[in-house]
PDB file of C-alpha atoms in Angstrom:
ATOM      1  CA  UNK A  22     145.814  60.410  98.250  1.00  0.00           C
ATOM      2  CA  UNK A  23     143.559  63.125  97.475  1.00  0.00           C
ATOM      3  CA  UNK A  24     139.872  63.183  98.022  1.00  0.00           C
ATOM      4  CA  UNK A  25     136.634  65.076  97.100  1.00  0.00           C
ATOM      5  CA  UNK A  26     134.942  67.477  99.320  1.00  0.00           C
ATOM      6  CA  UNK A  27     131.567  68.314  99.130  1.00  0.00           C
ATOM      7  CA  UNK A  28     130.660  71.738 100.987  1.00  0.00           C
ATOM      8  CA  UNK A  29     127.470  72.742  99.500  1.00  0.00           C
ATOM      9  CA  UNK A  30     127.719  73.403  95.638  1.00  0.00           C
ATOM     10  CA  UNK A  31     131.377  73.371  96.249  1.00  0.00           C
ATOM     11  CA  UNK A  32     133.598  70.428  94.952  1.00  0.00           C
ATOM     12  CA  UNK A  33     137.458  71.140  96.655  1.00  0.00           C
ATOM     13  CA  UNK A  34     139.872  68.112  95.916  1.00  0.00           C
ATOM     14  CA  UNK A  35     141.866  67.999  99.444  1.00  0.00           C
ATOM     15  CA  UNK A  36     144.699  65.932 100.432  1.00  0.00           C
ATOM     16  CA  UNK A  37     144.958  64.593 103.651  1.00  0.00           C
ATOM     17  CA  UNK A  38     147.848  61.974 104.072  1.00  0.00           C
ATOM     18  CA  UNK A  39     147.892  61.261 108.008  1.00  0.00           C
ATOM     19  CA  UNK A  40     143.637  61.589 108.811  1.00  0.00           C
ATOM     20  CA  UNK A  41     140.939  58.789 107.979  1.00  0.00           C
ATOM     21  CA  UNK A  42     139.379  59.170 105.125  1.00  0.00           C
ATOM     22  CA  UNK A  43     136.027  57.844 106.541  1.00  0.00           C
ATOM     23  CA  UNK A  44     135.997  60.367 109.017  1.00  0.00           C
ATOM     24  CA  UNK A  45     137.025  63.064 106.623  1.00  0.00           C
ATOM     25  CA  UNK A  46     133.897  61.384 103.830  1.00  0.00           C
ATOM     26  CA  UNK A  47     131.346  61.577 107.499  1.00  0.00           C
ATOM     27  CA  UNK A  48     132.375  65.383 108.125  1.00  0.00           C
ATOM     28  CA  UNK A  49     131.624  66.177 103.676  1.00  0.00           C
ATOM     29  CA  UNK A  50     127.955  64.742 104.365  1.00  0.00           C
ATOM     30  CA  UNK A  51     127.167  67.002 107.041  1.00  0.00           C
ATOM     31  CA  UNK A  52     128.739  69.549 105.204  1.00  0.00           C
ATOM     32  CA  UNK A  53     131.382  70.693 107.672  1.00  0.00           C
ATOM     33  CA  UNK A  54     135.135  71.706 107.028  1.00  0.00           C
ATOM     34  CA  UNK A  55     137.711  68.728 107.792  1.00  0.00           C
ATOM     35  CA  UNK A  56     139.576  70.236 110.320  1.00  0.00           C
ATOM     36  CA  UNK A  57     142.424  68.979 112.378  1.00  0.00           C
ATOM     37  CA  UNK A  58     140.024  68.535 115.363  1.00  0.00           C
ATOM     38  CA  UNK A  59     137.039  67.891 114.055  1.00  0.00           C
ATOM     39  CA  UNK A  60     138.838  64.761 111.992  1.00  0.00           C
ATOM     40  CA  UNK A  61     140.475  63.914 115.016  1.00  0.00           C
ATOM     41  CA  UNK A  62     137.037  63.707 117.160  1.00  0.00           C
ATOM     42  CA  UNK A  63     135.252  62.179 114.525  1.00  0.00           C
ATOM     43  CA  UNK A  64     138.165  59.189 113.962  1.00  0.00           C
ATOM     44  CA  UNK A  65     136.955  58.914 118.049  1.00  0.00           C
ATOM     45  CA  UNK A  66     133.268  58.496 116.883  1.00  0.00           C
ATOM     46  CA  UNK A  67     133.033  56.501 113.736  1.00  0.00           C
ATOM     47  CA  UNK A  68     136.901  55.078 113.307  1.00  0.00           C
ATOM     48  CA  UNK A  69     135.605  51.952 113.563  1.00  0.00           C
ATOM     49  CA  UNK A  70     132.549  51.686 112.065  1.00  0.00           C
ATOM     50  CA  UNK A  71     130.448  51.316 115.570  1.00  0.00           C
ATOM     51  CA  UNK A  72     127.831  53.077 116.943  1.00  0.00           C
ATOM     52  CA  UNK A  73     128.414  54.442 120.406  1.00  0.00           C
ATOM     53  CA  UNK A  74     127.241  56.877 123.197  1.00  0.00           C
ATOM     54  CA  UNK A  75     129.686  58.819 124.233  1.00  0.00           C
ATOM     55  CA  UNK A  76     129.931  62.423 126.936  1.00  0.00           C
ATOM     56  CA  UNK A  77     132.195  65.228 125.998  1.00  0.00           C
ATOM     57  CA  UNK A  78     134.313  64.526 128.771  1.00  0.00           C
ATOM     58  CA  UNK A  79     135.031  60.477 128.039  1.00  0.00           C
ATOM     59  CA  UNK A  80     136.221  61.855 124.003  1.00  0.00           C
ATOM     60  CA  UNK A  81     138.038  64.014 125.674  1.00  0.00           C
ATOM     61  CA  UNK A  82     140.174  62.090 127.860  1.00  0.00           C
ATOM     62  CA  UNK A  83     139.911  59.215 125.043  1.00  0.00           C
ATOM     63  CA  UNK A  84     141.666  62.136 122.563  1.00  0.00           C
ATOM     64  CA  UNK A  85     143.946  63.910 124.973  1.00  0.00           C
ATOM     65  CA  UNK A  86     145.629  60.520 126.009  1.00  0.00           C
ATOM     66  CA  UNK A  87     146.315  59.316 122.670  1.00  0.00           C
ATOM     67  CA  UNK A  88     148.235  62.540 122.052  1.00  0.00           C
ATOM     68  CA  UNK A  89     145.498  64.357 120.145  1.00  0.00           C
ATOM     69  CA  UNK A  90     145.449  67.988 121.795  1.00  0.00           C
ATOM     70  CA  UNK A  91     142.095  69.607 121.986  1.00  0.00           C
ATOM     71  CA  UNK A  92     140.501  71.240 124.830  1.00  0.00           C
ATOM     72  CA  UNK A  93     137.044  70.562 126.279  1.00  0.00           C
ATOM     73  CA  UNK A  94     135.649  73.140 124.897  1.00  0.00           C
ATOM     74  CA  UNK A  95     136.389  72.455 121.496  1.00  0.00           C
ATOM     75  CA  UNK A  96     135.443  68.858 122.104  1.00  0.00           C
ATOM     76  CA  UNK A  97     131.813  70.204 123.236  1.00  0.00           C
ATOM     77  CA  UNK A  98     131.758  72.895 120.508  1.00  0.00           C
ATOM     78  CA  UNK A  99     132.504  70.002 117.728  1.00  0.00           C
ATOM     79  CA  UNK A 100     129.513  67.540 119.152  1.00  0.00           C
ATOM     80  CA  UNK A 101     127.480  70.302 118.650  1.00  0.00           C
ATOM     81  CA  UNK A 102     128.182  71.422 115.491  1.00  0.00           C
ATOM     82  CA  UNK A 103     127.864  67.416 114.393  1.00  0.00           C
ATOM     83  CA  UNK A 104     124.689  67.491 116.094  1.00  0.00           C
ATOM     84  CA  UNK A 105     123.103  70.535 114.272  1.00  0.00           C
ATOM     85  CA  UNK A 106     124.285  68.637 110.924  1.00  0.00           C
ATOM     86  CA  UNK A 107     122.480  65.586 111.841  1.00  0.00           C
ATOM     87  CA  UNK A 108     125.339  63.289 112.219  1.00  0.00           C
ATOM     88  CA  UNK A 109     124.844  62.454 115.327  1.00  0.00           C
ATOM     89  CA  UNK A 110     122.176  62.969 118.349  1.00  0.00           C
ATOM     90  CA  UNK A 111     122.253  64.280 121.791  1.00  0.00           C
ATOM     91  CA  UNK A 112     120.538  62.465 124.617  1.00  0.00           C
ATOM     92  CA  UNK A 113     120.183  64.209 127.695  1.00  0.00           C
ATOM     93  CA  UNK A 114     119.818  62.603 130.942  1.00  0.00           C
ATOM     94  CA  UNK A 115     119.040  63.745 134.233  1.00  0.00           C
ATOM     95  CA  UNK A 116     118.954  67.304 132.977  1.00  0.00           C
ATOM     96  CA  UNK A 117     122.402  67.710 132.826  1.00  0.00           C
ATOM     97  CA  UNK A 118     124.328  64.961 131.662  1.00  0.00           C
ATOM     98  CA  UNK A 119     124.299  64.720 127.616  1.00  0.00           C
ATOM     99  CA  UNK A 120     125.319  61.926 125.770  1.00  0.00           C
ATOM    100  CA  UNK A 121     126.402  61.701 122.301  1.00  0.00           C
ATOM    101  CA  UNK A 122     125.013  58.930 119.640  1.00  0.00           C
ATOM    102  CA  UNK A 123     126.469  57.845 116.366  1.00  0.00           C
ATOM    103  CA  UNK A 124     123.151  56.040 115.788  1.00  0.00           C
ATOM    104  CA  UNK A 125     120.872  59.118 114.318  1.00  0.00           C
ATOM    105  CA  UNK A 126     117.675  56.542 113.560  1.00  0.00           C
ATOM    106  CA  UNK A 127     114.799  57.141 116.199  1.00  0.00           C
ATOM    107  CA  UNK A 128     115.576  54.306 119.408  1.00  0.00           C
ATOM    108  CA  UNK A 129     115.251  53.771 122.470  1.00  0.00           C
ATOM    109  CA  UNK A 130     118.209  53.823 124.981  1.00  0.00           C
ATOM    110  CA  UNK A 131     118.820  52.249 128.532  1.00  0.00           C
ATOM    111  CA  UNK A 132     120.324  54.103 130.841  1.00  0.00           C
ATOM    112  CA  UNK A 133     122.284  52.035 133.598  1.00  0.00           C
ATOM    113  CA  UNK A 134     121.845  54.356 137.176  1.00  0.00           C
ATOM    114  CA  UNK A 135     124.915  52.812 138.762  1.00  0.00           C
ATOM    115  CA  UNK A 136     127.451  53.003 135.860  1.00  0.00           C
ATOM    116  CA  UNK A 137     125.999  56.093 133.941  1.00  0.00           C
ATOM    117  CA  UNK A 138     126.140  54.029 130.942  1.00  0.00           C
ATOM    118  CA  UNK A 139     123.690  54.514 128.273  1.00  0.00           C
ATOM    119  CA  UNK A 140     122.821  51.595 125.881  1.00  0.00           C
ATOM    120  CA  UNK A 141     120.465  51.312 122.632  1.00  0.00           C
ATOM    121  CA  UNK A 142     117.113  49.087 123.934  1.00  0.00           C
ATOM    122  CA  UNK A 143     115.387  47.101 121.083  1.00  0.00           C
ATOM    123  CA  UNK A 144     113.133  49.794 119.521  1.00  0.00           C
ATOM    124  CA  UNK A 145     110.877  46.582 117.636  1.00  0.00           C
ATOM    125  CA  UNK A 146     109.102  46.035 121.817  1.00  0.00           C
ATOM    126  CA  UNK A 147     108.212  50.075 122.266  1.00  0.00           C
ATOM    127  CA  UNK A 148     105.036  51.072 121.833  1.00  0.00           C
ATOM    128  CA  UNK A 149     103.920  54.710 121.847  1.00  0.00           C
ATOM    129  CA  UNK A 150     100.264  54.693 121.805  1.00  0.00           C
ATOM    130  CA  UNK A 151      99.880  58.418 122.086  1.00  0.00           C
ATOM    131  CA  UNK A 152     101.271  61.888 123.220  1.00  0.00           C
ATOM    132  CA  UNK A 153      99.966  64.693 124.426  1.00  0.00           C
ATOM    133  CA  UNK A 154      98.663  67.524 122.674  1.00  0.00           C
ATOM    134  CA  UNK A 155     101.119  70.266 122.250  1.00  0.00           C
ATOM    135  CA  UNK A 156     100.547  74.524 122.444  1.00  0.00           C
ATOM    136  CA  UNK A 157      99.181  76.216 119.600  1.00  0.00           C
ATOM    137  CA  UNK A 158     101.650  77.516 117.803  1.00  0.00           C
ATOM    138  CA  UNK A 159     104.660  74.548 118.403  1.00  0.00           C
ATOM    139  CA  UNK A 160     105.249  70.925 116.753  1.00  0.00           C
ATOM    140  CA  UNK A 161     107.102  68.181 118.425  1.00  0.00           C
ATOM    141  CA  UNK A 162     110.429  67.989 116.816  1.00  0.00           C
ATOM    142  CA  UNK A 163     111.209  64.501 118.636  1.00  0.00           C
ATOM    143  CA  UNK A 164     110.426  62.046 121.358  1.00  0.00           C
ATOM    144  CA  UNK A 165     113.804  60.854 123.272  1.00  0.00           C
ATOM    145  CA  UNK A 166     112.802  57.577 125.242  1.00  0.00           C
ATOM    146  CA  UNK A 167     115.222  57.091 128.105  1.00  0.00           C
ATOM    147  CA  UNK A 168     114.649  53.475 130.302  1.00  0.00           C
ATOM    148  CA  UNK A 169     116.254  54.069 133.738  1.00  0.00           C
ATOM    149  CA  UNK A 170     117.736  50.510 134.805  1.00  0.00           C
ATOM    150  CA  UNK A 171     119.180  49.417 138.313  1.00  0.00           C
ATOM    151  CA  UNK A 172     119.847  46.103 139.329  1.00  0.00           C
ATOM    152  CA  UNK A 173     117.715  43.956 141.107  1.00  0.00           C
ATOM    153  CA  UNK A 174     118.087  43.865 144.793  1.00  0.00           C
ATOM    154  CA  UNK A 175     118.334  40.210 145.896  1.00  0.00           C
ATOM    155  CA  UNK A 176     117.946  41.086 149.406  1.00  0.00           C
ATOM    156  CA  UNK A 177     121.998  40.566 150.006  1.00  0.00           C
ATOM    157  CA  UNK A 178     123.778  42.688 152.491  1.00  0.00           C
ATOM    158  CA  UNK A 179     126.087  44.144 149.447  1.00  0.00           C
ATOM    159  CA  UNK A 180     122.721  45.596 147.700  1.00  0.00           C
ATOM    160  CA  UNK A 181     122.463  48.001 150.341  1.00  0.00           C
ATOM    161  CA  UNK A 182     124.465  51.018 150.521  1.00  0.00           C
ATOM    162  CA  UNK A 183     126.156  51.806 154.155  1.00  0.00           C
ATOM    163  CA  UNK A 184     124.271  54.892 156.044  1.00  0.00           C
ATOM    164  CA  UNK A 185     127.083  56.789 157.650  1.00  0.00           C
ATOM    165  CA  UNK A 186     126.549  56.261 161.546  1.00  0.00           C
ATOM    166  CA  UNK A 187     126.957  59.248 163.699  1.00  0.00           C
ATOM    167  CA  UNK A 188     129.408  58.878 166.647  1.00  0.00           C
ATOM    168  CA  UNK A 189     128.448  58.910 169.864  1.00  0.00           C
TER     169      UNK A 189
END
């Protein structure tokens, strides 16, 4: 089964007989090339229809065990290149750790501290009443709201983590 490819003001009638054509149709409206790994890493993302945070790292393991070969780097290299399309977003927490979302609409996300698991929050109950005024010269390009969660400590013995005791 053959299928149109969109790449700018170029039309290029492709067959690809063992990929997904919905990931192959995502990749054409961001304008990128449908190649092995990108295909394969976008199946990952949008196979299924759901939205979902993912890190590099879990689509990599997620890939590499199904039998789909592609290092880290190319796994990192391919979020980004979706991400500078617009397909999908980057949230950064803590500075280092990025996550990646299929849902490109402004939201809100919960982050959970224990499980490093990053959730969309209901964006209808956030109010931003105002932000602060930025340099001369700049414009704010966007406003990434991150909710740090932890449970509730109900006083238990088992909500406390052990302190390491020194010997005597």
């Amino acid at each position: 089964m053959g299928i149109k490819v969109h790449i700018g003001s170029m039309e290029i009638t492709k067959t690809f007989p063992y990929q997904n054509q919905t990931a192959i149709q995502w990749l054409a409206k961001g304008g990128l090339r449908p190649t092995r790994q990108r295909v394969i890493i976008a199946e990952r993302l949008i196979g299924d229809g759901r939205n979902r945070h993912v890190t590099a790292e879990s689509l990599f393991s997620v890939s590499n065990k199904r039998g789909d070969k592609v290092s880290l780097a190319t796994v990192y290299n391919t979020l980004r290149a979706f991400c500078s399309v617009g397909l999908i977003r980057e949230i950064t927490v803590d500075g280092s750790k990025s996550y990646f979302d299929t849902n490109v609409s402004d939201h809100p996300h919960f982050y959970w501290e224990e499980s490093a698991v990053l959730v969309d929050a209901p964006s209808e109950e956030l109010r931003i009443a105002s932000l602060p005024e930025v340099p001369a010269g700049a414009e704010i390009s966007k406003v990434d709201v991150v909710i740090r969660l932890r449970r509730k400590s109900t006083g238990q013995a088992s909500d406390h983590v052990p302190r390491l005791q020194k010997n005597s």
